[in-house]
Structure formats: C-alpha cells, structure tokens
Amino acid sequence: MTVRLRVPTAEDAGAWTELFDDAEVMRYVGTGEVHDRAWYAGFVQRQRELAGSTGLCLFSVLVGEEVAGFTGVQPWPQPWGPAGELEVGWRLGRRFWGRGVATAAGRAALDRARSLGVPRVVALVHADNAASVAVTRKLGLVQETAFRAPSGTPVLQFGTRLTPPS
Ligand SMILES: CC(C)(COP(=O)(O)OP(=O)(O)OC[C@H]1O[C@@H](n2cnc3c(N)ncnc32)[C@H](O)[C@@H]1OP(=O)(O)O)[C@@H](O)C(=O)NCCC(=O)NCCS
C-alpha cells in the first residue's frame, strides 16, 4: 500500500469533515461526537502550527490524490493519561478501511518522528477498538497499561521507543 503524508492544507479541513461525519468512524474517538467544518478548520490550523514548530503533526494521508484521513504524532492532548508524552494516532474515512492504509501511514509517521529524534511515542486506544489495537501492534507498540478515562471509557496504553536512550 503506497500512501503519502502531507501537512494538512486549509482545504483538507473540508475533506476531514466529510470523511469523519460518520458515527462509525467516531465510535471509539472521544465522546463519539462528529464535528463541523469550522471545528476542523481550527483543528487543521493547530496541526499546521504544530508542524511549523516541531516538524510533526497529524498529517493528511493521501491514497493516490485522495485524502483518506490523518495520521501523525502530536503531544498527548488530554488532561488525563500520559501527560508530557507524544502520541501517535490515526483516523480514516470508512471507505479506506481494511486495505493496510493506517499501518502504512502510521509507519511513515513513526519514520518521520524517528528521523527528528523523538525518543518514544504512546498510543491510547479504546479497549474495544480491535482494528486500532491491531494497527498499534503491527507498528511494534506494546501494551504498557490499561485504565479508565474520566468518562469511564476503558483505555489501553501502548508504547515504543523510537531512538535508543543516550
Ligand atoms: C483504526 C483504523 C485507522 C484502521 O485503519 P485500516 O487502514 O483499516 O487499518 P489496517 O488495514 O492498516 O489494519 C487493520 C488491522 O485490523 C484488523 N481488524 C480490522 N477490524 C478488526 C476487528 N473488528 N477485529 C480484529 N481485527 C480487526 C485487520 O485485519 C488488520 O489487521 P491485519 O493486517 O493483521 O489483517 C480505521 O479503522 C479507522 O479510521 N477507524 C476509526 C477511527 C479510529 O478508531 N481511530 C483510532 C482511534 S485510537
């Protein structure tokens, strides 16, 4: 599976809005709420700023010329969980599932993080999200802990080193 990553463009906010306006896509993401174009415009802008300052962000995933979703590495954004860590994450529109896209894109994102000297990443996955757990494992992350988010959601935390300790 050949995929490309790019820093999301302002137009990608529209693609992400359409791809993720789907309860099945959002089933294991946060509260499951879908968001509108204005929300994704702000989200994309924050990712662009993050890319400018760190070289990493949630990148748009391209399959051919089509935007399929995002993957990338960003600071863990919640007040609970692994404070201060960098998380790897992925989200695709449903028509792109089941073709190895997330694994290929996640691997490309981890390669970028490694080349920038990121020592370690974590992935936080809803315990029932079998597809995401499978991607996490295929990328070499191993389960470190399991806990409940403040909402009560059962969460598995995976992690891996990218660069050896100095
Ligand atoms: C999770 C997600 C990104 C996976 O994308 P994808 O491109 O289909 O993933 P891949 O094809 O690279 O790998 C999926 C793996 O999960 C497996 N899988 C899929 N559904 C599964 C299920 N219900 N039970 C067990 N394994 C499952 C596939 O067989 C595959 O493993 P394999 O290659 O060993 O056969 C995609 O389903 C998605 O966007 N989901 C909604 C958003 C989301 O939940 N994001 C993650 C939040 S932590």
PDB file of C-alpha atoms and ligand atoms in Angstrom:
ATOM      1  CA  MET A   1       0.000   0.000   0.000  1.00  0.00           C
ATOM      2  CA  THR A   2       1.531   3.310  -1.100  1.00  0.00           C
ATOM      3  CA  VAL A   3       0.449   6.319   0.881  1.00  0.00           C
ATOM      4  CA  ARG A   4       1.817   9.837   1.250  1.00  0.00           C
ATOM      5  CA  LEU A   5       1.675  12.203   4.187  1.00  0.00           C
ATOM      6  CA  ARG A   6       1.416  15.982   3.938  1.00  0.00           C
ATOM      7  CA  VAL A   7       0.915  18.776   6.416  1.00  0.00           C
ATOM      8  CA  PRO A   8      -2.854  19.336   6.141  1.00  0.00           C
ATOM      9  CA  THR A   9      -3.884  22.224   3.939  1.00  0.00           C
ATOM     10  CA  ALA A  10      -6.787  24.529   4.746  1.00  0.00           C
ATOM     11  CA  GLU A  11      -8.797  22.631   2.087  1.00  0.00           C
ATOM     12  CA  ASP A  12      -8.141  19.347   3.878  1.00  0.00           C
ATOM     13  CA  ALA A  13     -10.435  20.576   6.668  1.00  0.00           C
ATOM     14  CA  GLY A  14     -13.311  20.020   4.216  1.00  0.00           C
ATOM     15  CA  ALA A  15     -12.150  16.506   3.361  1.00  0.00           C
ATOM     16  CA  TRP A  16     -11.713  15.585   7.029  1.00  0.00           C
ATOM     17  CA  THR A  17     -15.171  16.976   7.843  1.00  0.00           C
ATOM     18  CA  GLU A  18     -16.798  14.790   5.187  1.00  0.00           C
ATOM     19  CA  LEU A  19     -14.755  11.663   5.955  1.00  0.00           C
ATOM     20  CA  PHE A  20     -15.389  11.901   9.700  1.00  0.00           C
ATOM     21  CA  ASP A  21     -19.063  12.923   9.580  1.00  0.00           C
ATOM     22  CA  ASP A  22     -19.797   9.278  10.335  1.00  0.00           C
ATOM     23  CA  ALA A  23     -20.802   7.797  13.689  1.00  0.00           C
ATOM     24  CA  GLU A  24     -18.982   4.558  12.831  1.00  0.00           C
ATOM     25  CA  VAL A  25     -15.692   6.418  12.273  1.00  0.00           C
ATOM     26  CA  MET A  26     -16.125   8.300  15.563  1.00  0.00           C
ATOM     27  CA  ARG A  27     -17.382   5.301  17.541  1.00  0.00           C
ATOM     28  CA  TYR A  28     -14.198   4.912  19.595  1.00  0.00           C
ATOM     29  CA  VAL A  29     -12.949   8.507  19.373  1.00  0.00           C
ATOM     30  CA  GLY A  30     -13.520  10.697  22.409  1.00  0.00           C
ATOM     31  CA  THR A  31     -17.230  11.100  23.079  1.00  0.00           C
ATOM     32  CA  GLY A  32     -18.115   9.881  19.583  1.00  0.00           C
ATOM     33  CA  GLU A  33     -19.316  13.351  18.617  1.00  0.00           C
ATOM     34  CA  VAL A  34     -18.904  14.439  14.977  1.00  0.00           C
ATOM     35  CA  HIS A  35     -17.676  17.960  14.229  1.00  0.00           C
ATOM     36  CA  ASP A  36     -18.486  20.570  11.584  1.00  0.00           C
ATOM     37  CA  ARG A  37     -16.265  22.288   9.035  1.00  0.00           C
ATOM     38  CA  ALA A  38     -15.486  25.234  11.340  1.00  0.00           C
ATOM     39  CA  TRP A  39     -14.263  22.841  14.022  1.00  0.00           C
ATOM     40  CA  TYR A  40     -11.984  21.046  11.549  1.00  0.00           C
ATOM     41  CA  ALA A  41     -10.718  24.370  10.202  1.00  0.00           C
ATOM     42  CA  GLY A  42      -9.445  25.185  13.710  1.00  0.00           C
ATOM     43  CA  PHE A  43      -8.111  21.654  14.136  1.00  0.00           C
ATOM     44  CA  VAL A  44      -6.183  21.844  10.847  1.00  0.00           C
ATOM     45  CA  GLN A  45      -4.814  25.275  11.749  1.00  0.00           C
ATOM     46  CA  ARG A  46      -3.480  23.912  15.060  1.00  0.00           C
ATOM     47  CA  GLN A  47      -1.862  20.990  13.205  1.00  0.00           C
ATOM     48  CA  ARG A  48      -0.227  23.423  10.767  1.00  0.00           C
ATOM     49  CA  GLU A  49       1.188  25.423  13.660  1.00  0.00           C
ATOM     50  CA  LEU A  50       2.433  22.242  15.320  1.00  0.00           C
ATOM     51  CA  ALA A  51       4.134  21.156  12.081  1.00  0.00           C
ATOM     52  CA  GLY A  52       5.776  24.586  11.844  1.00  0.00           C
ATOM     53  CA  SER A  53       7.203  24.382  15.344  1.00  0.00           C
ATOM     54  CA  THR A  54       8.028  20.648  15.639  1.00  0.00           C
ATOM     55  CA  GLY A  55       8.029  19.125  12.129  1.00  0.00           C
ATOM     56  CA  LEU A  56       5.320  16.743  13.312  1.00  0.00           C
ATOM     57  CA  CYS A  57       1.534  16.925  13.459  1.00  0.00           C
ATOM     58  CA  LEU A  58      -1.496  14.915  12.423  1.00  0.00           C
ATOM     59  CA  PHE A  59      -0.708  14.721   8.693  1.00  0.00           C
ATOM     60  CA  SER A  60      -3.211  14.246   5.908  1.00  0.00           C
ATOM     61  CA  VAL A  61      -2.956  10.727   4.491  1.00  0.00           C
ATOM     62  CA  LEU A  62      -3.115  10.619   0.693  1.00  0.00           C
ATOM     63  CA  VAL A  63      -4.042   7.484  -1.251  1.00  0.00           C
ATOM     64  CA  GLY A  64      -3.310   8.451  -4.829  1.00  0.00           C
ATOM     65  CA  GLU A  65      -4.620  12.020  -4.972  1.00  0.00           C
ATOM     66  CA  GLU A  66      -7.417  11.388  -2.469  1.00  0.00           C
ATOM     67  CA  VAL A  67      -7.351  12.482   1.161  1.00  0.00           C
ATOM     68  CA  ALA A  68      -8.122   9.339   3.204  1.00  0.00           C
ATOM     69  CA  GLY A  69      -7.826  10.794   6.716  1.00  0.00           C
ATOM     70  CA  PHE A  70      -4.976  11.604   9.069  1.00  0.00           C
ATOM     71  CA  THR A  71      -2.151  10.046  10.993  1.00  0.00           C
ATOM     72  CA  GLY A  72       0.738  11.521  12.870  1.00  0.00           C
ATOM     73  CA  VAL A  73       2.407  12.369  16.125  1.00  0.00           C
ATOM     74  CA  GLN A  74       1.319  15.120  18.474  1.00  0.00           C
ATOM     75  CA  PRO A  75       1.592  15.958  22.188  1.00  0.00           C
ATOM     76  CA  TRP A  76      -0.944  13.928  24.169  1.00  0.00           C
ATOM     77  CA  PRO A  77      -3.815  16.464  24.284  1.00  0.00           C
ATOM     78  CA  GLN A  78      -5.864  15.380  27.314  1.00  0.00           C
ATOM     79  CA  PRO A  79      -5.534  16.485  30.950  1.00  0.00           C
ATOM     80  CA  TRP A  80      -5.654  12.794  31.965  1.00  0.00           C
ATOM     81  CA  GLY A  81      -3.427   9.947  30.742  1.00  0.00           C
ATOM     82  CA  PRO A  82       0.238  10.124  29.740  1.00  0.00           C
ATOM     83  CA  ALA A  83       0.964  13.811  30.378  1.00  0.00           C
ATOM     84  CA  GLY A  84       4.011  15.101  28.542  1.00  0.00           C
ATOM     85  CA  GLU A  85       4.212  12.156  26.122  1.00  0.00           C
ATOM     86  CA  LEU A  86       3.876  12.220  22.322  1.00  0.00           C
ATOM     87  CA  GLU A  87       1.068  10.113  20.913  1.00  0.00           C
ATOM     88  CA  VAL A  88       0.713   8.508  17.512  1.00  0.00           C
ATOM     89  CA  GLY A  89      -2.833   8.418  16.157  1.00  0.00           C
ATOM     90  CA  TRP A  90      -4.830   7.604  13.016  1.00  0.00           C
ATOM     91  CA  ARG A  91      -8.330   8.141  11.648  1.00  0.00           C
ATOM     92  CA  LEU A  92      -9.560   7.265   8.149  1.00  0.00           C
ATOM     93  CA  GLY A  93     -12.799   7.624   6.256  1.00  0.00           C
ATOM     94  CA  ARG A  94     -14.683   4.340   6.223  1.00  0.00           C
ATOM     95  CA  ARG A  95     -14.190   3.642   2.523  1.00  0.00           C
ATOM     96  CA  PHE A  96     -10.418   3.495   3.116  1.00  0.00           C
ATOM     97  CA  TRP A  97     -10.541   0.891   5.887  1.00  0.00           C
ATOM     98  CA  GLY A  98      -9.260  -2.662   5.533  1.00  0.00           C
ATOM     99  CA  ARG A  99      -6.514  -2.045   2.961  1.00  0.00           C
ATOM    100  CA  GLY A 100      -3.484  -1.526   5.169  1.00  0.00           C
ATOM    101  CA  VAL A 101      -3.652   2.263   4.797  1.00  0.00           C
ATOM    102  CA  ALA A 102      -3.416   3.041   8.524  1.00  0.00           C
ATOM    103  CA  THR A 103      -0.484   0.703   9.027  1.00  0.00           C
ATOM    104  CA  ALA A 104       1.449   2.128   6.064  1.00  0.00           C
ATOM    105  CA  ALA A 105       0.661   5.712   7.037  1.00  0.00           C
ATOM    106  CA  GLY A 106       1.407   5.124  10.718  1.00  0.00           C
ATOM    107  CA  ARG A 107       4.753   3.599   9.772  1.00  0.00           C
ATOM    108  CA  ALA A 108       5.585   6.668   7.667  1.00  0.00           C
ATOM    109  CA  ALA A 109       4.633   8.953  10.579  1.00  0.00           C
ATOM    110  CA  LEU A 110       6.840   7.000  13.001  1.00  0.00           C
ATOM    111  CA  ASP A 111       9.716   7.159  10.486  1.00  0.00           C
ATOM    112  CA  ARG A 112       9.390  10.950  10.452  1.00  0.00           C
ATOM    113  CA  ALA A 113       9.295  11.097  14.243  1.00  0.00           C
ATOM    114  CA  ARG A 114      12.358   8.840  14.471  1.00  0.00           C
ATOM    115  CA  SER A 115      14.276  10.945  11.961  1.00  0.00           C
ATOM    116  CA  LEU A 116      13.533  14.011  14.117  1.00  0.00           C
ATOM    117  CA  GLY A 117      14.966  12.271  17.186  1.00  0.00           C
ATOM    118  CA  VAL A 118      11.683  11.590  19.010  1.00  0.00           C
ATOM    119  CA  PRO A 119      12.696   9.045  21.660  1.00  0.00           C
ATOM    120  CA  ARG A 120       9.326   7.448  22.373  1.00  0.00           C
ATOM    121  CA  VAL A 121       5.644   7.504  21.461  1.00  0.00           C
ATOM    122  CA  VAL A 122       2.481   6.163  23.027  1.00  0.00           C
ATOM    123  CA  ALA A 123      -0.893   5.214  21.543  1.00  0.00           C
ATOM    124  CA  LEU A 124      -4.118   5.345  23.554  1.00  0.00           C
ATOM    125  CA  VAL A 125      -6.856   3.096  22.189  1.00  0.00           C
ATOM    126  CA  HIS A 126     -10.394   2.285  23.314  1.00  0.00           C
ATOM    127  CA  ALA A 127     -10.175  -1.296  24.567  1.00  0.00           C
ATOM    128  CA  ASP A 128     -12.916  -2.435  22.140  1.00  0.00           C
ATOM    129  CA  ASN A 129     -11.285  -0.841  19.075  1.00  0.00           C
ATOM    130  CA  ALA A 130      -9.822  -4.058  17.647  1.00  0.00           C
ATOM    131  CA  ALA A 131      -8.734  -2.552  14.312  1.00  0.00           C
ATOM    132  CA  SER A 132      -6.762   0.209  16.027  1.00  0.00           C
ATOM    133  CA  VAL A 133      -5.236  -2.232  18.514  1.00  0.00           C
ATOM    134  CA  ALA A 134      -4.130  -4.348  15.513  1.00  0.00           C
ATOM    135  CA  VAL A 135      -2.512  -1.330  13.825  1.00  0.00           C
ATOM    136  CA  THR A 136      -0.742  -0.423  17.063  1.00  0.00           C
ATOM    137  CA  ARG A 137       0.691  -3.922  17.381  1.00  0.00           C
ATOM    138  CA  LYS A 138       1.695  -4.105  13.711  1.00  0.00           C
ATOM    139  CA  LEU A 139       3.698  -0.921  14.248  1.00  0.00           C
ATOM    140  CA  GLY A 140       5.590  -2.548  17.096  1.00  0.00           C
ATOM    141  CA  LEU A 141       3.986  -0.791  20.048  1.00  0.00           C
ATOM    142  CA  VAL A 142       3.418  -2.946  23.123  1.00  0.00           C
ATOM    143  CA  GLN A 143       0.764  -2.610  25.788  1.00  0.00           C
ATOM    144  CA  GLU A 144       2.010  -0.792  28.873  1.00  0.00           C
ATOM    145  CA  THR A 145      -1.111  -0.241  30.928  1.00  0.00           C
ATOM    146  CA  ALA A 146      -4.903  -0.275  30.936  1.00  0.00           C
ATOM    147  CA  PHE A 147      -7.096   2.216  32.758  1.00  0.00           C
ATOM    148  CA  ARG A 148     -10.379   4.087  32.603  1.00  0.00           C
ATOM    149  CA  ALA A 149     -10.598   7.624  31.231  1.00  0.00           C
ATOM    150  CA  PRO A 150     -12.523  10.085  33.421  1.00  0.00           C
ATOM    151  CA  SER A 151     -15.575   9.387  31.199  1.00  0.00           C
ATOM    152  CA  GLY A 152     -15.373   5.702  32.197  1.00  0.00           C
ATOM    153  CA  THR A 153     -14.047   4.591  28.791  1.00  0.00           C
ATOM    154  CA  PRO A 154     -11.684   1.586  29.040  1.00  0.00           C
ATOM    155  CA  VAL A 155      -8.360   2.633  27.514  1.00  0.00           C
ATOM    156  CA  LEU A 156      -5.284   0.615  26.569  1.00  0.00           C
ATOM    157  CA  GLN A 157      -1.958   2.436  26.512  1.00  0.00           C
ATOM    158  CA  PHE A 158       0.695   1.173  24.119  1.00  0.00           C
ATOM    159  CA  GLY A 159       4.219   2.500  23.731  1.00  0.00           C
ATOM    160  CA  THR A 160       7.531   2.031  21.987  1.00  0.00           C
ATOM    161  CA  ARG A 161      10.960   3.586  21.897  1.00  0.00           C
ATOM    162  CA  LEU A 162      11.928   5.072  18.530  1.00  0.00           C
ATOM    163  CA  THR A 163      15.508   6.031  19.310  1.00  0.00           C
ATOM    164  CA  PRO A 164      17.821   4.366  21.831  1.00  0.00           C
ATOM    165  CA  PRO A 165      18.387   6.084  25.183  1.00  0.00           C
ATOM    166  CA  SER A 166      21.609   8.144  25.146  1.00  0.00           C
TER     167      SER A 166
HETATM  168  C1  LIG B   1      -8.403   2.100  13.068  1.00  0.00           C
HETATM  169  C2  LIG B   1      -8.283   2.424  11.593  1.00  0.00           C
HETATM  170  C3  LIG B   1      -7.432   3.680  11.398  1.00  0.00           C
HETATM  171  C4  LIG B   1      -7.609   1.232  10.885  1.00  0.00           C
HETATM  172  O1  LIG B   1      -7.391   1.580   9.526  1.00  0.00           O
HETATM  173  P1  LIG B   1      -7.087   0.470   8.416  1.00  0.00           P
HETATM  174  O2  LIG B   1      -6.420   1.148   7.266  1.00  0.00           O
HETATM  175  O3  LIG B   1      -8.311  -0.312   8.144  1.00  0.00           O
HETATM  176  O4  LIG B   1      -6.022  -0.441   9.185  1.00  0.00           O
HETATM  177  P2  LIG B   1      -5.085  -1.541   8.505  1.00  0.00           P
HETATM  178  O5  LIG B   1      -5.768  -2.125   7.312  1.00  0.00           O
HETATM  179  O6  LIG B   1      -3.722  -0.979   8.343  1.00  0.00           O
HETATM  180  O7  LIG B   1      -5.007  -2.633   9.692  1.00  0.00           O
HETATM  181  C5  LIG B   1      -6.187  -3.017  10.350  1.00  0.00           C
HETATM  182  C6  LIG B   1      -5.944  -4.332  11.036  1.00  0.00           C
HETATM  183  O8  LIG B   1      -7.012  -4.545  11.947  1.00  0.00           O
HETATM  184  C7  LIG B   1      -7.616  -5.779  11.656  1.00  0.00           C
HETATM  185  N1  LIG B   1      -9.018  -5.596  12.001  1.00  0.00           N
HETATM  186  C8  LIG B   1      -9.925  -4.805  11.426  1.00  0.00           C
HETATM  187  N2  LIG B   1     -11.114  -4.903  12.031  1.00  0.00           N
HETATM  188  C9  LIG B   1     -10.933  -5.787  13.032  1.00  0.00           C
HETATM  189  C10 LIG B   1     -11.796  -6.324  14.016  1.00  0.00           C
HETATM  190  N3  LIG B   1     -13.063  -5.934  14.114  1.00  0.00           N
HETATM  191  N4  LIG B   1     -11.273  -7.220  14.883  1.00  0.00           N
HETATM  192  C11 LIG B   1      -9.989  -7.600  14.823  1.00  0.00           C
HETATM  193  N5  LIG B   1      -9.126  -7.109  13.892  1.00  0.00           N
HETATM  194  C12 LIG B   1      -9.599  -6.219  13.015  1.00  0.00           C
HETATM  195  C13 LIG B   1      -7.385  -6.029  10.200  1.00  0.00           C
HETATM  196  O9  LIG B   1      -7.495  -7.393   9.888  1.00  0.00           O
HETATM  197  C14 LIG B   1      -5.948  -5.510  10.085  1.00  0.00           C
HETATM  198  O10 LIG B   1      -5.006  -6.429  10.579  1.00  0.00           O
HETATM  199  P3  LIG B   1      -4.210  -7.454   9.599  1.00  0.00           P
HETATM  200  O11 LIG B   1      -3.478  -6.604   8.606  1.00  0.00           O
HETATM  201  O12 LIG B   1      -3.294  -8.162  10.535  1.00  0.00           O
HETATM  202  O13 LIG B   1      -5.232  -8.295   8.949  1.00  0.00           O
HETATM  203  C15 LIG B   1      -9.674   2.649  10.947  1.00  0.00           C
HETATM  204  O14 LIG B   1     -10.496   1.552  11.226  1.00  0.00           O
HETATM  205  C16 LIG B   1     -10.348   3.920  11.457  1.00  0.00           C
HETATM  206  O15 LIG B   1     -10.121   5.008  10.950  1.00  0.00           O
HETATM  207  N6  LIG B   1     -11.225   3.769  12.460  1.00  0.00           N
HETATM  208  C17 LIG B   1     -11.989   4.912  13.004  1.00  0.00           C
HETATM  209  C18 LIG B   1     -11.121   5.905  13.757  1.00  0.00           C
HETATM  210  C19 LIG B   1     -10.396   5.265  14.914  1.00  0.00           C
HETATM  211  O16 LIG B   1     -10.950   4.447  15.648  1.00  0.00           O
HETATM  212  N7  LIG B   1      -9.125   5.671  15.084  1.00  0.00           N
HETATM  213  C20 LIG B   1      -8.272   5.133  16.137  1.00  0.00           C
HETATM  214  C21 LIG B   1      -8.508   5.796  17.430  1.00  0.00           C
HETATM  215  S1  LIG B   1      -7.389   5.113  18.665  1.00  0.00           S
END
